[in-house]
Amino acid sequence: MFQQFSRFLTVGATGFITDATVLSILVHVFDYSPYWSRFPSFLVAVTLTWYLNYHWTFEKTKNKQKFQNFGYYLSLQSLGIAINLLIYMTTLYSSNYFFSHPEYAIALASLATLFFNYFSLKKWVFKTNK
């Protein structure tokens, strides 16, 4: 379990860096809204984290077809991102500092949803058949 959780944290950190990088480019280079920029940054990050979780973190539990698994992953991550976006948008709305630096708002939202994401993925998407 410790190795799996460590891998999950590594994948999560990779997803966070990807999410924050795409968001930063959209906001700071292309001058897009930090609210709307979160959607494409999330789509890139969630696709990357599914791939890494499927092939590395939970590789011993691949019990569904790849695209069916991706569908389950997206469904569950939609709930996680709803929580994440609520925290992210509330943080942006409540602070000019976070609005100017949305990467920090992503960090807070990601930390807040970390355990929900891990345990829900372990229980429903990458569960073992016993």
mmCIF file with all atom_site columns, C-alpha atoms in Angstrom:
data_model
loop_
_atom_site.group_PDB
_atom_site.id
_atom_site.type_symbol
_atom_site.label_atom_id
_atom_site.label_alt_id
_atom_site.label_comp_id
_atom_site.label_asym_id
_atom_site.label_entity_id
_atom_site.label_seq_id
_atom_site.pdbx_PDB_ins_code
_atom_site.Cartn_x
_atom_site.Cartn_y
_atom_site.Cartn_z
_atom_site.occupancy
_atom_site.B_iso_or_equiv
_atom_site.pdbx_formal_charge
_atom_site.auth_seq_id
_atom_site.auth_comp_id
_atom_site.auth_asym_id
_atom_site.auth_atom_id
_atom_site.pdbx_PDB_model_num
ATOM 1   C CA . MET A 1 1   ? 0.000   0.000   0.000   1.00 0.00 ? 1   MET A CA 1
ATOM 2   C CA . PHE A 1 2   ? 2.832   2.446   0.819   1.00 0.00 ? 2   PHE A CA 1
ATOM 3   C CA . GLN A 1 3   ? 4.470   1.901   -2.573  1.00 0.00 ? 3   GLN A CA 1
ATOM 4   C CA . GLN A 1 4   ? 1.159   2.388   -4.344  1.00 0.00 ? 4   GLN A CA 1
ATOM 5   C CA . PHE A 1 5   ? 0.394   5.584   -2.421  1.00 0.00 ? 5   PHE A CA 1
ATOM 6   C CA . SER A 1 6   ? 3.925   6.875   -3.098  1.00 0.00 ? 6   SER A CA 1
ATOM 7   C CA . ARG A 1 7   ? 3.404   6.255   -6.793  1.00 0.00 ? 7   ARG A CA 1
ATOM 8   C CA . PHE A 1 8   ? 0.021   7.983   -6.605  1.00 0.00 ? 8   PHE A CA 1
ATOM 9   C CA . LEU A 1 9   ? 1.686   11.019  -5.006  1.00 0.00 ? 9   LEU A CA 1
ATOM 10  C CA . THR A 1 10  ? 4.335   11.054  -7.744  1.00 0.00 ? 10  THR A CA 1
ATOM 11  C CA . VAL A 1 11  ? 1.675   10.868  -10.454 1.00 0.00 ? 11  VAL A CA 1
ATOM 12  C CA . GLY A 1 12  ? -0.333  13.542  -8.641  1.00 0.00 ? 12  GLY A CA 1
ATOM 13  C CA . ALA A 1 13  ? 2.698   15.824  -8.481  1.00 0.00 ? 13  ALA A CA 1
ATOM 14  C CA . THR A 1 14  ? 3.260   15.276  -12.202 1.00 0.00 ? 14  THR A CA 1
ATOM 15  C CA . GLY A 1 15  ? -0.400  16.060  -12.861 1.00 0.00 ? 15  GLY A CA 1
ATOM 16  C CA . PHE A 1 16  ? -0.212  19.163  -10.687 1.00 0.00 ? 16  PHE A CA 1
ATOM 17  C CA . ILE A 1 17  ? 2.895   20.419  -12.516 1.00 0.00 ? 17  ILE A CA 1
ATOM 18  C CA . THR A 1 18  ? 1.203   19.773  -15.864 1.00 0.00 ? 18  THR A CA 1
ATOM 19  C CA . ASP A 1 19  ? -2.038  21.447  -14.741 1.00 0.00 ? 19  ASP A CA 1
ATOM 20  C CA . ALA A 1 20  ? -0.210  24.479  -13.323 1.00 0.00 ? 20  ALA A CA 1
ATOM 21  C CA . THR A 1 21  ? 2.082   24.795  -16.359 1.00 0.00 ? 21  THR A CA 1
ATOM 22  C CA . VAL A 1 22  ? -0.736  24.720  -18.905 1.00 0.00 ? 22  VAL A CA 1
ATOM 23  C CA . LEU A 1 23  ? -2.746  27.141  -16.757 1.00 0.00 ? 23  LEU A CA 1
ATOM 24  C CA . SER A 1 24  ? 0.247   29.479  -16.362 1.00 0.00 ? 24  SER A CA 1
ATOM 25  C CA . ILE A 1 25  ? 0.899   29.541  -20.093 1.00 0.00 ? 25  ILE A CA 1
ATOM 26  C CA . LEU A 1 26  ? -2.743  30.292  -20.859 1.00 0.00 ? 26  LEU A CA 1
ATOM 27  C CA . VAL A 1 27  ? -3.014  32.991  -18.167 1.00 0.00 ? 27  VAL A CA 1
ATOM 28  C CA . HIS A 1 28  ? 0.395   34.658  -18.277 1.00 0.00 ? 28  HIS A CA 1
ATOM 29  C CA . VAL A 1 29  ? 1.394   34.223  -21.936 1.00 0.00 ? 29  VAL A CA 1
ATOM 30  C CA . PHE A 1 30  ? -1.958  34.307  -23.746 1.00 0.00 ? 30  PHE A CA 1
ATOM 31  C CA . ASP A 1 31  ? -3.747  36.483  -21.157 1.00 0.00 ? 31  ASP A CA 1
ATOM 32  C CA . TYR A 1 32  ? -6.708  34.129  -20.822 1.00 0.00 ? 32  TYR A CA 1
ATOM 33  C CA . SER A 1 33  ? -8.971  34.142  -17.789 1.00 0.00 ? 33  SER A CA 1
ATOM 34  C CA . PRO A 1 34  ? -7.734  32.004  -14.883 1.00 0.00 ? 34  PRO A CA 1
ATOM 35  C CA . TYR A 1 35  ? -11.295 30.709  -14.556 1.00 0.00 ? 35  TYR A CA 1
ATOM 36  C CA . TRP A 1 36  ? -11.660 29.430  -18.139 1.00 0.00 ? 36  TRP A CA 1
ATOM 37  C CA . SER A 1 37  ? -8.038  28.355  -18.465 1.00 0.00 ? 37  SER A CA 1
ATOM 38  C CA . ARG A 1 38  ? -8.584  25.725  -15.815 1.00 0.00 ? 38  ARG A CA 1
ATOM 39  C CA . PHE A 1 39  ? -10.695 23.550  -18.083 1.00 0.00 ? 39  PHE A CA 1
ATOM 40  C CA . PRO A 1 40  ? -8.067  22.832  -20.763 1.00 0.00 ? 40  PRO A CA 1
ATOM 41  C CA . SER A 1 41  ? -5.351  22.549  -18.110 1.00 0.00 ? 41  SER A CA 1
ATOM 42  C CA . PHE A 1 42  ? -7.466  19.984  -16.270 1.00 0.00 ? 42  PHE A CA 1
ATOM 43  C CA . LEU A 1 43  ? -8.152  17.960  -19.427 1.00 0.00 ? 43  LEU A CA 1
ATOM 44  C CA . VAL A 1 44  ? -4.450  17.690  -20.213 1.00 0.00 ? 44  VAL A CA 1
ATOM 45  C CA . ALA A 1 45  ? -3.557  16.826  -16.616 1.00 0.00 ? 45  ALA A CA 1
ATOM 46  C CA . VAL A 1 46  ? -6.348  14.271  -16.094 1.00 0.00 ? 46  VAL A CA 1
ATOM 47  C CA . THR A 1 47  ? -5.424  12.441  -19.300 1.00 0.00 ? 47  THR A CA 1
ATOM 48  C CA . LEU A 1 48  ? -1.782  12.269  -18.246 1.00 0.00 ? 48  LEU A CA 1
ATOM 49  C CA . THR A 1 49  ? -2.586  11.126  -14.691 1.00 0.00 ? 49  THR A CA 1
ATOM 50  C CA . TRP A 1 50  ? -4.967  8.427   -15.913 1.00 0.00 ? 50  TRP A CA 1
ATOM 51  C CA . TYR A 1 51  ? -2.283  7.061   -18.221 1.00 0.00 ? 51  TYR A CA 1
ATOM 52  C CA . LEU A 1 52  ? 0.352   7.038   -15.458 1.00 0.00 ? 52  LEU A CA 1
ATOM 53  C CA . ASN A 1 53  ? -2.021  5.621   -12.835 1.00 0.00 ? 53  ASN A CA 1
ATOM 54  C CA . TYR A 1 54  ? -3.262  2.941   -15.230 1.00 0.00 ? 54  TYR A CA 1
ATOM 55  C CA . HIS A 1 55  ? 0.202   1.843   -16.325 1.00 0.00 ? 55  HIS A CA 1
ATOM 56  C CA . TRP A 1 56  ? 2.233   2.427   -13.159 1.00 0.00 ? 56  TRP A CA 1
ATOM 57  C CA . THR A 1 57  ? 0.420   3.202   -9.891  1.00 0.00 ? 57  THR A CA 1
ATOM 58  C CA . PHE A 1 58  ? -2.328  0.586   -10.174 1.00 0.00 ? 58  PHE A CA 1
ATOM 59  C CA . GLU A 1 59  ? -0.774  -1.656  -12.846 1.00 0.00 ? 59  GLU A CA 1
ATOM 60  C CA . LYS A 1 60  ? -1.568  -4.839  -10.942 1.00 0.00 ? 60  LYS A CA 1
ATOM 61  C CA . THR A 1 61  ? -5.282  -4.070  -10.984 1.00 0.00 ? 61  THR A CA 1
ATOM 62  C CA . LYS A 1 62  ? -5.860  -3.599  -14.706 1.00 0.00 ? 62  LYS A CA 1
ATOM 63  C CA . ASN A 1 63  ? -9.099  -5.554  -14.832 1.00 0.00 ? 63  ASN A CA 1
ATOM 64  C CA . LYS A 1 64  ? -11.084 -3.542  -17.384 1.00 0.00 ? 64  LYS A CA 1
ATOM 65  C CA . GLN A 1 65  ? -10.541 -2.613  -20.964 1.00 0.00 ? 65  GLN A CA 1
ATOM 66  C CA . LYS A 1 66  ? -8.397  0.476   -21.294 1.00 0.00 ? 66  LYS A CA 1
ATOM 67  C CA . PHE A 1 67  ? -11.080 2.824   -22.668 1.00 0.00 ? 67  PHE A CA 1
ATOM 68  C CA . GLN A 1 68  ? -13.714 1.579   -20.250 1.00 0.00 ? 68  GLN A CA 1
ATOM 69  C CA . ASN A 1 69  ? -11.248 2.230   -17.434 1.00 0.00 ? 69  ASN A CA 1
ATOM 70  C CA . PHE A 1 70  ? -10.599 5.734   -18.786 1.00 0.00 ? 70  PHE A CA 1
ATOM 71  C CA . GLY A 1 71  ? -14.369 6.349   -18.775 1.00 0.00 ? 71  GLY A CA 1
ATOM 72  C CA . TYR A 1 72  ? -14.625 5.287   -15.124 1.00 0.00 ? 72  TYR A CA 1
ATOM 73  C CA . TYR A 1 73  ? -11.599 7.413   -14.313 1.00 0.00 ? 73  TYR A CA 1
ATOM 74  C CA . LEU A 1 74  ? -13.081 10.500  -15.985 1.00 0.00 ? 74  LEU A CA 1
ATOM 75  C CA . SER A 1 75  ? -16.421 9.972   -14.263 1.00 0.00 ? 75  SER A CA 1
ATOM 76  C CA . LEU A 1 76  ? -14.856 9.755   -10.846 1.00 0.00 ? 76  LEU A CA 1
ATOM 77  C CA . GLN A 1 77  ? -12.391 12.554  -11.533 1.00 0.00 ? 77  GLN A CA 1
ATOM 78  C CA . SER A 1 78  ? -15.352 14.720  -12.563 1.00 0.00 ? 78  SER A CA 1
ATOM 79  C CA . LEU A 1 79  ? -16.560 14.575  -8.981  1.00 0.00 ? 79  LEU A CA 1
ATOM 80  C CA . GLY A 1 80  ? -13.032 15.253  -7.741  1.00 0.00 ? 80  GLY A CA 1
ATOM 81  C CA . ILE A 1 81  ? -12.622 18.178  -10.132 1.00 0.00 ? 81  ILE A CA 1
ATOM 82  C CA . ALA A 1 82  ? -15.991 19.591  -9.057  1.00 0.00 ? 82  ALA A CA 1
ATOM 83  C CA . ILE A 1 83  ? -14.693 19.762  -5.492  1.00 0.00 ? 83  ILE A CA 1
ATOM 84  C CA . ASN A 1 84  ? -11.330 21.002  -6.742  1.00 0.00 ? 84  ASN A CA 1
ATOM 85  C CA . LEU A 1 85  ? -12.899 23.710  -8.933  1.00 0.00 ? 85  LEU A CA 1
ATOM 86  C CA . LEU A 1 86  ? -15.148 24.895  -6.119  1.00 0.00 ? 86  LEU A CA 1
ATOM 87  C CA . ILE A 1 87  ? -12.089 25.449  -3.932  1.00 0.00 ? 87  ILE A CA 1
ATOM 88  C CA . TYR A 1 88  ? -10.073 26.907  -6.829  1.00 0.00 ? 88  TYR A CA 1
ATOM 89  C CA . MET A 1 89  ? -12.747 29.385  -7.917  1.00 0.00 ? 89  MET A CA 1
ATOM 90  C CA . THR A 1 90  ? -13.598 30.410  -4.356  1.00 0.00 ? 90  THR A CA 1
ATOM 91  C CA . THR A 1 91  ? -9.918  31.069  -3.725  1.00 0.00 ? 91  THR A CA 1
ATOM 92  C CA . LEU A 1 92  ? -9.583  33.144  -6.919  1.00 0.00 ? 92  LEU A CA 1
ATOM 93  C CA . TYR A 1 93  ? -12.725 35.102  -6.125  1.00 0.00 ? 93  TYR A CA 1
ATOM 94  C CA . SER A 1 94  ? -11.734 35.834  -2.542  1.00 0.00 ? 94  SER A CA 1
ATOM 95  C CA . SER A 1 95  ? -8.158  36.989  -3.146  1.00 0.00 ? 95  SER A CA 1
ATOM 96  C CA . ASN A 1 96  ? -6.529  39.244  -5.729  1.00 0.00 ? 96  ASN A CA 1
ATOM 97  C CA . TYR A 1 97  ? -3.223  37.548  -4.967  1.00 0.00 ? 97  TYR A CA 1
ATOM 98  C CA . PHE A 1 98  ? -4.568  34.113  -5.913  1.00 0.00 ? 98  PHE A CA 1
ATOM 99  C CA . PHE A 1 99  ? -6.303  35.605  -8.965  1.00 0.00 ? 99  PHE A CA 1
ATOM 100 C CA . SER A 1 100 ? -2.912  36.929  -10.113 1.00 0.00 ? 100 SER A CA 1
ATOM 101 C CA . HIS A 1 101 ? -1.168  33.656  -9.208  1.00 0.00 ? 101 HIS A CA 1
ATOM 102 C CA . PRO A 1 102 ? -3.708  30.905  -9.940  1.00 0.00 ? 102 PRO A CA 1
ATOM 103 C CA . GLU A 1 103 ? -1.013  28.216  -9.644  1.00 0.00 ? 103 GLU A CA 1
ATOM 104 C CA . TYR A 1 104 ? -1.220  28.619  -5.861  1.00 0.00 ? 104 TYR A CA 1
ATOM 105 C CA . ALA A 1 105 ? -4.987  28.220  -5.967  1.00 0.00 ? 105 ALA A CA 1
ATOM 106 C CA . ILE A 1 106 ? -4.515  24.942  -7.881  1.00 0.00 ? 106 ILE A CA 1
ATOM 107 C CA . ALA A 1 107 ? -2.072  23.794  -5.199  1.00 0.00 ? 107 ALA A CA 1
ATOM 108 C CA . LEU A 1 108 ? -4.580  24.437  -2.407  1.00 0.00 ? 108 LEU A CA 1
ATOM 109 C CA . ALA A 1 109 ? -7.400  22.750  -4.294  1.00 0.00 ? 109 ALA A CA 1
ATOM 110 C CA . SER A 1 110 ? -5.229  19.759  -5.188  1.00 0.00 ? 110 SER A CA 1
ATOM 111 C CA . LEU A 1 111 ? -4.138  19.224  -1.602  1.00 0.00 ? 111 LEU A CA 1
ATOM 112 C CA . ALA A 1 112 ? -7.738  19.439  -0.441  1.00 0.00 ? 112 ALA A CA 1
ATOM 113 C CA . THR A 1 113 ? -8.854  16.675  -2.827  1.00 0.00 ? 113 THR A CA 1
ATOM 114 C CA . LEU A 1 114 ? -5.790  14.411  -2.560  1.00 0.00 ? 114 LEU A CA 1
ATOM 115 C CA . PHE A 1 115 ? -7.186  11.704  -0.265  1.00 0.00 ? 115 PHE A CA 1
ATOM 116 C CA . PHE A 1 116 ? -10.641 11.729  -1.854  1.00 0.00 ? 116 PHE A CA 1
ATOM 117 C CA . ASN A 1 117 ? -9.018  11.039  -5.233  1.00 0.00 ? 117 ASN A CA 1
ATOM 118 C CA . TYR A 1 118 ? -6.709  8.289   -3.989  1.00 0.00 ? 118 TYR A CA 1
ATOM 119 C CA . PHE A 1 119 ? -9.271  6.293   -2.048  1.00 0.00 ? 119 PHE A CA 1
ATOM 120 C CA . SER A 1 120 ? -12.013 6.661   -4.632  1.00 0.00 ? 120 SER A CA 1
ATOM 121 C CA . LEU A 1 121 ? -9.691  5.529   -7.433  1.00 0.00 ? 121 LEU A CA 1
ATOM 122 C CA . LYS A 1 122 ? -8.461  2.606   -5.350  1.00 0.00 ? 122 LYS A CA 1
ATOM 123 C CA . LYS A 1 123 ? -11.984 1.552   -4.384  1.00 0.00 ? 123 LYS A CA 1
ATOM 124 C CA . TRP A 1 124 ? -13.905 2.064   -7.652  1.00 0.00 ? 124 TRP A CA 1
ATOM 125 C CA . VAL A 1 125 ? -11.634 2.496   -10.675 1.00 0.00 ? 125 VAL A CA 1
ATOM 126 C CA . PHE A 1 126 ? -8.620  0.324   -9.912  1.00 0.00 ? 126 PHE A CA 1
ATOM 127 C CA . LYS A 1 127 ? -10.180 -2.151  -7.489  1.00 0.00 ? 127 LYS A CA 1
ATOM 128 C CA . THR A 1 128 ? -8.802  -5.631  -7.300  1.00 0.00 ? 128 THR A CA 1
ATOM 129 C CA . ASN A 1 129 ? -10.955 -8.656  -8.105  1.00 0.00 ? 129 ASN A CA 1
ATOM 130 C CA . LYS A 1 130 ? -10.820 -11.062 -5.176  1.00 0.00 ? 130 LYS A CA 1
#
